[in-house]
PDB file of C-alpha atoms in Angstrom:
ATOM      1  CA  MET R  81      15.249  10.054   4.511  1.00 64.00           C
ATOM      2  CA  SER R  82      13.339  13.183   5.486  1.00 84.00           C
ATOM      3  CA  VAL R  83       9.931  13.472   3.790  1.00 93.00           C
ATOM      4  CA  THR R  84       8.650  17.027   3.342  1.00 94.00           C
ATOM      5  CA  HIS R  85       5.788  16.728   0.858  1.00 95.00           C
ATOM      6  CA  HIS R  86       2.827  14.410   1.470  1.00 96.00           C
ATOM      7  CA  PRO R  87      -0.320  13.385  -0.462  1.00 95.00           C
ATOM      8  CA  PRO R  88      -3.648  15.134   0.183  1.00 93.00           C
ATOM      9  CA  ALA R  89      -5.713  13.727   3.065  1.00 91.00           C
ATOM     10  CA  GLU R  90      -8.408  12.437   0.705  1.00 92.00           C
ATOM     11  CA  LEU R  91      -5.856  10.252  -1.088  1.00 93.00           C
ATOM     12  CA  VAL R  92      -4.645   8.838   2.234  1.00 93.00           C
ATOM     13  CA  ALA R  93      -8.253   8.092   3.222  1.00 92.00           C
ATOM     14  CA  GLY R  94      -8.939   6.467  -0.148  1.00 93.00           C
ATOM     15  CA  PHE R  95      -5.820   4.337   0.176  1.00 94.00           C
ATOM     16  CA  ALA R  96      -6.819   3.179   3.662  1.00 92.00           C
ATOM     17  CA  ALA R  97     -10.358   2.417   2.474  1.00 90.00           C
ATOM     18  CA  GLY R  98      -9.178   0.590  -0.651  1.00 90.00           C
ATOM     19  CA  THR R  99     -11.126   2.843  -3.025  1.00 92.00           C
ATOM     20  CA  LEU R 100      -8.251   4.061  -5.237  1.00 93.00           C
ATOM     21  CA  ASP R 101      -7.665   2.616  -8.674  1.00 92.00           C
ATOM     22  CA  ALA R 102      -4.615   0.465  -9.374  1.00 94.00           C
ATOM     23  CA  GLY R 103      -2.259   3.256 -10.448  1.00 94.00           C
ATOM     24  CA  GLU R 104      -3.191   5.585  -7.607  1.00 94.00           C
ATOM     25  CA  HIS R 105      -2.927   2.708  -5.128  1.00 94.00           C
ATOM     26  CA  LEU R 106       0.588   1.859  -6.327  1.00 95.00           C
ATOM     27  CA  ALA R 107       1.779   5.468  -6.012  1.00 96.00           C
ATOM     28  CA  MET R 108       0.319   5.733  -2.518  1.00 96.00           C
ATOM     29  CA  ALA R 109       1.728   2.360  -1.468  1.00 95.00           C
ATOM     30  CA  VAL R 110       5.242   3.403  -2.492  1.00 95.00           C
ATOM     31  CA  HIS R 111       4.979   6.684  -0.590  1.00 96.00           C
ATOM     32  CA  VAL R 112       3.403   5.208   2.541  1.00 95.00           C
ATOM     33  CA  ALA R 113       6.083   2.505   2.690  1.00 93.00           C
ATOM     34  CA  GLY R 114       8.741   5.203   3.108  1.00 91.00           C
ATOM     35  CA  CYS R 115       6.821   7.809   5.121  1.00 94.00           C
ATOM     36  CA  PRO R 116       6.241   7.143   8.854  1.00 94.00           C
ATOM     37  CA  ALA R 117       3.814  10.075   9.171  1.00 93.00           C
ATOM     38  CA  CYS R 118       1.530   8.799   6.420  1.00 94.00           C
ATOM     39  CA  ARG R 119       1.728   5.243   7.755  1.00 93.00           C
ATOM     40  CA  ARG R 120       0.429   6.513  11.103  1.00 93.00           C
ATOM     41  CA  LEU R 121      -2.371   8.391   9.362  1.00 92.00           C
ATOM     42  CA  VAL R 122      -3.343   5.324   7.350  1.00 93.00           C
ATOM     43  CA  ARG R 123      -3.484   3.222  10.542  1.00 91.00           C
ATOM     44  CA  ALA R 124      -5.653   5.867  12.193  1.00 90.00           C
ATOM     45  CA  VAL R 125      -8.100   5.900   9.266  1.00 88.00           C
ATOM     46  CA  GLU R 126      -8.159   2.094   9.224  1.00 85.00           C
ATOM     47  CA  GLY R 127      -8.900   2.121  12.969  1.00 81.00           C
ATOM     48  CA  VAL R 128     -11.889   4.408  12.453  1.00 70.00           C
ATOM     49  CA  GLY R 129     -13.106   2.214   9.619  1.00 51.00           C
ATOM     50  CA  GLY R 130     -12.721  -0.902  11.751  1.00 47.00           C
ATOM     51  CA  SER R 131     -14.763   0.609  14.556  1.00 46.00           C
ATOM     52  CA  THR R 132     -17.493   1.519  12.060  1.00 44.00           C
ATOM     53  CA  LEU R 133     -17.573  -2.025  10.647  1.00 43.00           C
ATOM     54  CA  GLU R 134     -17.953  -3.500  14.124  1.00 48.00           C
ATOM     55  CA  ALA R 135     -21.109  -1.441  14.620  1.00 49.00           C
ATOM     56  CA  ILE R 136     -22.718  -2.647  11.374  1.00 50.00           C
ATOM     57  CA  GLU R 137     -25.149  -5.570  11.435  1.00 61.00           C
ATOM     58  CA  PRO R 138     -23.427  -8.461   9.582  1.00 60.00           C
ATOM     59  CA  VAL R 139     -25.012  -9.892   6.441  1.00 59.00           C
ATOM     60  CA  PRO R 140     -24.307 -13.225   4.768  1.00 71.00           C
ATOM     61  CA  MET R 141     -21.818 -13.261   1.862  1.00 63.00           C
ATOM     62  CA  ARG R 142     -23.121 -14.188  -1.548  1.00 72.00           C
ATOM     63  CA  ALA R 143     -22.412 -17.685  -2.787  1.00 74.00           C
ATOM     64  CA  GLY R 144     -18.958 -18.070  -4.328  1.00 72.00           C
ATOM     65  CA  ALA R 145     -17.589 -14.776  -2.963  1.00 64.00           C
ATOM     66  CA  PHE R 146     -14.549 -16.382  -1.314  1.00 60.00           C
ATOM     67  CA  GLU R 147     -13.707 -18.410  -4.431  1.00 65.00           C
ATOM     68  CA  SER R 148     -13.961 -15.252  -6.550  1.00 66.00           C
ATOM     69  CA  VAL R 149     -11.474 -13.404  -4.330  1.00 56.00           C
ATOM     70  CA  MET R 150      -9.006 -16.303  -4.404  1.00 61.00           C
ATOM     71  CA  ALA R 151      -9.248 -16.510  -8.199  1.00 65.00           C
ATOM     72  CA  LYS R 152      -8.353 -12.805  -8.463  1.00 56.00           C
ATOM     73  CA  LEU R 153      -5.332 -13.368  -6.221  1.00 53.00           C
ATOM     74  CA  ASP R 154      -4.201 -16.203  -8.471  1.00 55.00           C
ATOM     75  CA  ARG R 155      -4.324 -13.800 -11.430  1.00 55.00           C
ATOM     76  CA  SER R 156      -2.194 -11.141  -9.709  1.00 49.00           C
ATOM     77  CA  PRO R 157       0.911  -9.960 -11.602  1.00 46.00           C
ATOM     78  CA  SER R 158       3.921 -12.231 -11.438  1.00 45.00           C
ATOM     79  CA  ARG R 159       7.276 -10.946 -10.321  1.00 41.00           C
ATOM     80  CA  SER R 160       9.032  -8.826 -12.879  1.00 40.00           C
ATOM     81  CA  HIS R 161      12.364  -9.935 -14.265  1.00 39.00           C
ATOM     82  CA  ALA R 162      12.637  -6.938 -16.604  1.00 40.00           C
ATOM     83  CA  LEU R 163      14.462  -4.587 -14.253  1.00 38.00           C
ATOM     84  CA  ALA R 164      17.912  -5.083 -15.678  1.00 36.00           C
ATOM     85  CA  ASP R 165      18.075  -2.791 -18.702  1.00 39.00           C
ATOM     86  CA  SER R 166      18.172   0.802 -17.462  1.00 43.00           C
ATOM     87  CA  PHE R 167      17.140   1.280 -13.829  1.00 48.00           C
ATOM     88  CA  THR R 168      19.158  -1.543 -12.284  1.00 49.00           C
ATOM     89  CA  ASP R 169      21.034   0.694  -9.834  1.00 41.00           C
ATOM     90  CA  ASP R 170      18.099   2.850  -8.771  1.00 50.00           C
ATOM     91  CA  ALA R 171      17.129   0.832  -5.667  1.00 65.00           C
ATOM     92  CA  LEU R 172      13.508   0.423  -6.706  1.00 82.00           C
ATOM     93  CA  PRO R 173      10.975  -0.156  -3.893  1.00 88.00           C
ATOM     94  CA  LYS R 174      10.265  -3.804  -3.075  1.00 87.00           C
ATOM     95  CA  ILE R 175       6.609  -3.489  -4.084  1.00 89.00           C
ATOM     96  CA  LEU R 176       7.648  -2.908  -7.693  1.00 89.00           C
ATOM     97  CA  ARG R 177       9.197  -6.376  -7.827  1.00 85.00           C
ATOM     98  CA  HIS R 178       5.624  -7.701  -8.066  1.00 86.00           C
ATOM     99  CA  TYR R 179       4.871  -5.717 -11.221  1.00 92.00           C
ATOM    100  CA  ARG R 180       5.909  -6.196 -14.817  1.00 92.00           C
ATOM    101  CA  ILE R 181       7.919  -3.186 -15.965  1.00 93.00           C
ATOM    102  CA  GLY R 182       8.388  -2.485 -19.650  1.00 93.00           C
ATOM    103  CA  ARG R 183      11.487  -1.459 -21.500  1.00 93.00           C
ATOM    104  CA  ARG R 184      12.815   2.076 -21.487  1.00 93.00           C
ATOM    105  CA  ARG R 185      11.867   4.516 -24.197  1.00 92.00           C
ATOM    106  CA  TRP R 186      12.964   8.101 -24.647  1.00 90.00           C
ATOM    107  CA  VAL R 187      10.241  10.740 -24.393  1.00 82.00           C
ATOM    108  CA  ALA R 188      12.415  13.889 -24.537  1.00 80.00           C
ATOM    109  CA  PRO R 189      16.132  14.761 -24.514  1.00 85.00           C
ATOM    110  CA  GLY R 190      17.519  13.405 -21.246  1.00 89.00           C
ATOM    111  CA  VAL R 191      14.140  11.966 -20.202  1.00 88.00           C
ATOM    112  CA  SER R 192      13.058   8.317 -20.463  1.00 92.00           C
ATOM    113  CA  MET R 193      10.185   6.258 -19.115  1.00 91.00           C
ATOM    114  CA  ARG R 194       9.259   2.643 -18.465  1.00 95.00           C
ATOM    115  CA  PRO R 195       5.579   1.638 -18.315  1.00 95.00           C
ATOM    116  CA  ILE R 196       4.323  -0.400 -15.365  1.00 95.00           C
ATOM    117  CA  GLU R 197       1.722  -3.085 -16.076  1.00 95.00           C
ATOM    118  CA  LEU R 198      -1.163  -2.645 -13.639  1.00 93.00           C
ATOM    119  CA  PRO R 199      -3.465  -5.473 -12.516  1.00 87.00           C
ATOM    120  CA  GLY R 200      -6.946  -5.216 -13.980  1.00 79.00           C
ATOM    121  CA  ALA R 201      -8.686  -2.140 -15.307  1.00 81.00           C
ATOM    122  CA  SER R 202      -7.431   1.239 -14.107  1.00 86.00           C
ATOM    123  CA  SER R 203      -8.378   4.786 -15.042  1.00 89.00           C
ATOM    124  CA  SER R 204      -4.768   5.840 -14.422  1.00 90.00           C
ATOM    125  CA  ARG R 205      -1.521   4.606 -15.921  1.00 92.00           C
ATOM    126  CA  ALA R 206       1.769   4.211 -14.075  1.00 94.00           C
ATOM    127  CA  PHE R 207       5.377   4.453 -15.192  1.00 93.00           C
ATOM    128  CA  LEU R 208       8.921   5.077 -14.008  1.00 95.00           C
ATOM    129  CA  LEU R 209      10.329   8.398 -15.199  1.00 91.00           C
ATOM    130  CA  ARG R 210      14.083   9.024 -15.296  1.00 94.00           C
ATOM    131  CA  SER R 211      15.515  12.491 -16.000  1.00 93.00           C
ATOM    132  CA  ASP R 212      19.152  13.515 -16.346  1.00 94.00           C
ATOM    133  CA  PRO R 213      20.645  16.011 -13.849  1.00 95.00           C
ATOM    134  CA  GLY R 214      19.791  19.619 -14.664  1.00 93.00           C
ATOM    135  CA  THR R 215      16.970  18.748 -17.071  1.00 89.00           C
ATOM    136  CA  HIS R 216      14.409  21.531 -17.547  1.00 85.00           C
ATOM    137  CA  MET R 217      10.965  20.175 -18.351  1.00 77.00           C
ATOM    138  CA  LEU R 218       8.608  22.110 -20.604  1.00 68.00           C
ATOM    139  CA  GLU R 219       6.017  24.208 -18.786  1.00 65.00           C
ATOM    140  CA  HIS R 220       2.781  22.243 -18.727  1.00 62.00           C
ATOM    141  CA  THR R 221      -0.617  21.628 -17.165  1.00 71.00           C
ATOM    142  CA  HIS R 222      -2.680  18.438 -16.816  1.00 64.00           C
ATOM    143  CA  THR R 223      -6.103  17.332 -18.006  1.00 71.00           C
ATOM    144  CA  GLY R 224      -6.360  14.920 -15.056  1.00 80.00           C
ATOM    145  CA  MET R 225      -4.437  14.004 -11.906  1.00 86.00           C
ATOM    146  CA  GLU R 226      -0.711  13.294 -11.576  1.00 89.00           C
ATOM    147  CA  LEU R 227       0.718  11.488  -8.528  1.00 93.00           C
ATOM    148  CA  THR R 228       4.522  11.524  -8.344  1.00 93.00           C
ATOM    149  CA  CYS R 229       6.750   9.700  -5.849  1.00 96.00           C
ATOM    150  CA  VAL R 230      10.436  10.616  -5.898  1.00 96.00           C
ATOM    151  CA  LEU R 231      12.598   7.502  -5.624  1.00 95.00           C
ATOM    152  CA  ARG R 232      16.001   9.036  -6.258  1.00 94.00           C
ATOM    153  CA  GLY R 233      17.446  12.481  -6.965  1.00 95.00           C
ATOM    154  CA  SER R 234      15.276  15.589  -6.841  1.00 95.00           C
ATOM    155  CA  PHE R 235      13.314  18.132  -8.829  1.00 94.00           C
ATOM    156  CA  SER R 236      11.952  21.578  -8.096  1.00 93.00           C
ATOM    157  CA  HIS R 237       9.089  23.740  -9.297  1.00 88.00           C
ATOM    158  CA  GLU R 238       6.838  26.468  -7.961  1.00 86.00           C
ATOM    159  CA  GLY R 239       5.673  24.148  -5.160  1.00 87.00           C
ATOM    160  CA  GLY R 240       9.175  23.668  -3.725  1.00 93.00           C
ATOM    161  CA  ARG R 241      11.927  21.066  -3.839  1.00 95.00           C
ATOM    162  CA  PHE R 242      11.014  17.379  -3.960  1.00 95.00           C
ATOM    163  CA  GLY R 243      13.575  14.770  -2.876  1.00 96.00           C
ATOM    164  CA  PRO R 244      13.536  11.017  -2.126  1.00 95.00           C
ATOM    165  CA  GLY R 245      10.297   9.982  -0.416  1.00 95.00           C
ATOM    166  CA  ASP R 246       8.432  13.173  -1.313  1.00 97.00           C
ATOM    167  CA  PHE R 247       5.007  13.062  -2.972  1.00 97.00           C
ATOM    168  CA  ASP R 248       3.879  15.613  -5.551  1.00 93.00           C
ATOM    169  CA  PHE R 249       0.193  15.924  -6.435  1.00 92.00           C
ATOM    170  CA  GLY R 250      -0.974  17.795  -9.506  1.00 83.00           C
ATOM    171  CA  ASP R 251      -4.332  18.298 -11.216  1.00 79.00           C
ATOM    172  CA  ASP R 252      -5.859  20.496 -13.911  1.00 67.00           C
ATOM    173  CA  THR R 253      -5.389  23.601 -11.737  1.00 71.00           C
ATOM    174  CA  LEU R 254      -1.597  23.222 -11.659  1.00 69.00           C
ATOM    175  CA  ASP R 255       0.724  24.959 -14.104  1.00 66.00           C
ATOM    176  CA  HIS R 256       4.377  24.095 -13.504  1.00 68.00           C
ATOM    177  CA  GLN R 257       7.826  23.637 -15.030  1.00 77.00           C
ATOM    178  CA  PRO R 258       9.899  21.090 -13.048  1.00 85.00           C
ATOM    179  CA  THR R 259      13.690  21.305 -13.075  1.00 91.00           C
ATOM    180  CA  VAL R 260      15.794  18.297 -12.082  1.00 93.00           C
ATOM    181  CA  GLY R 261      18.478  18.874  -9.468  1.00 94.00           C
ATOM    182  CA  ASP R 262      22.176  18.678 -10.267  1.00 93.00           C
ATOM    183  CA  GLY R 263      24.454  15.820  -9.276  1.00 87.00           C
ATOM    184  CA  GLU R 264      22.410  12.694 -10.078  1.00 93.00           C
ATOM    185  CA  PRO R 265      19.471  11.569 -12.206  1.00 94.00           C
ATOM    186  CA  CYS R 266      15.958  11.923 -10.832  1.00 94.00           C
ATOM    187  CA  VAL R 267      13.879   8.739 -10.841  1.00 95.00           C
ATOM    188  CA  CYS R 268      10.163   8.972 -10.028  1.00 94.00           C
ATOM    189  CA  LEU R 269       7.175   6.688  -9.993  1.00 96.00           C
ATOM    190  CA  VAL R 270       4.269   8.477 -11.667  1.00 92.00           C
ATOM    191  CA  ALA R 271       0.573   7.581 -11.821  1.00 93.00           C
ATOM    192  CA  MET R 272      -1.594   9.835 -13.944  1.00 88.00           C
ATOM    193  CA  THR R 273      -4.960  10.209 -15.597  1.00 86.00           C
ATOM    194  CA  GLY R 274      -5.544  12.395 -18.612  1.00 76.00           C
ATOM    195  CA  ASP R 275      -2.708  13.975 -20.560  1.00 73.00           C
ATOM    196  CA  LEU R 276      -0.102  16.709 -20.393  1.00 65.00           C
ATOM    197  CA  ARG R 277      -0.817  20.058 -22.026  1.00 64.00           C
ATOM    198  CA  ILE R 278       2.405  21.826 -22.979  1.00 62.00           C
ATOM    199  CA  ASN R 279       2.155  25.620 -22.794  1.00 53.00           C
ATOM    200  CA  GLY R 280       3.475  28.196 -25.218  1.00 46.00           C
ATOM    201  CA  PHE R 281       4.283  28.130 -28.920  1.00 37.00           C
ATOM    202  CA  PHE R 282       5.996  24.729 -28.820  1.00 36.00           C
ATOM    203  CA  GLY R 283       2.968  23.189 -27.131  1.00 34.00           C
ATOM    204  CA  ARG R 284       0.647  24.594 -29.822  1.00 40.00           C
ATOM    205  CA  LEU R 285       3.017  23.273 -32.463  1.00 34.00           C
ATOM    206  CA  ILE R 286       3.168  19.651 -31.241  1.00 34.00           C
ATOM    207  CA  GLY R 287      -0.292  19.481 -29.645  1.00 41.00           C
ATOM    208  CA  PRO R 288      -2.049  18.081 -32.750  1.00 40.00           C
ATOM    209  CA  PHE R 289       0.452  15.206 -32.870  1.00 34.00           C
TER     210      PHE R 289
END
């Protein structure tokens, strides 16, 4: 798998530092697992952070801190057994086996999604998006950030072609109209904040709903 598109450096740094929210962390974890270049960058950032920590004067932990961490681990999501209704053959990344994944629902002709239950509070939401070959999405912008990891198939827009392993980052400055490649469905993991804003007459028509 040849990865061409990577996340911005600030997302890689946030992932290494553990400062991303749950949805952003999941999207980054899926990409980093399949991208040797980003794994090396994450290790480099972690190395810098480790050196910084070694130079800091240690302070005692507050009472009960260890027990609190262990309790959070005990409440982590159980393994999902809900993968067998629509994306069974899509070779989902191993990390997703630790998340509960909801049932498929159609969001547009040829396009369906499955929500991913995230642990704890998160400003972003995550889902699996499946689009039929040749699907043309409506031209749209975003009110927040959109992190997309391609798991299978491909799509293209003004930023280029995105295939398996590629990472697409969008924010409120981006205006695009993705088109799914021919030959096989495109399956992506998406984490996003805010909403989509569909451009043109159709967007104005359905916007209030």
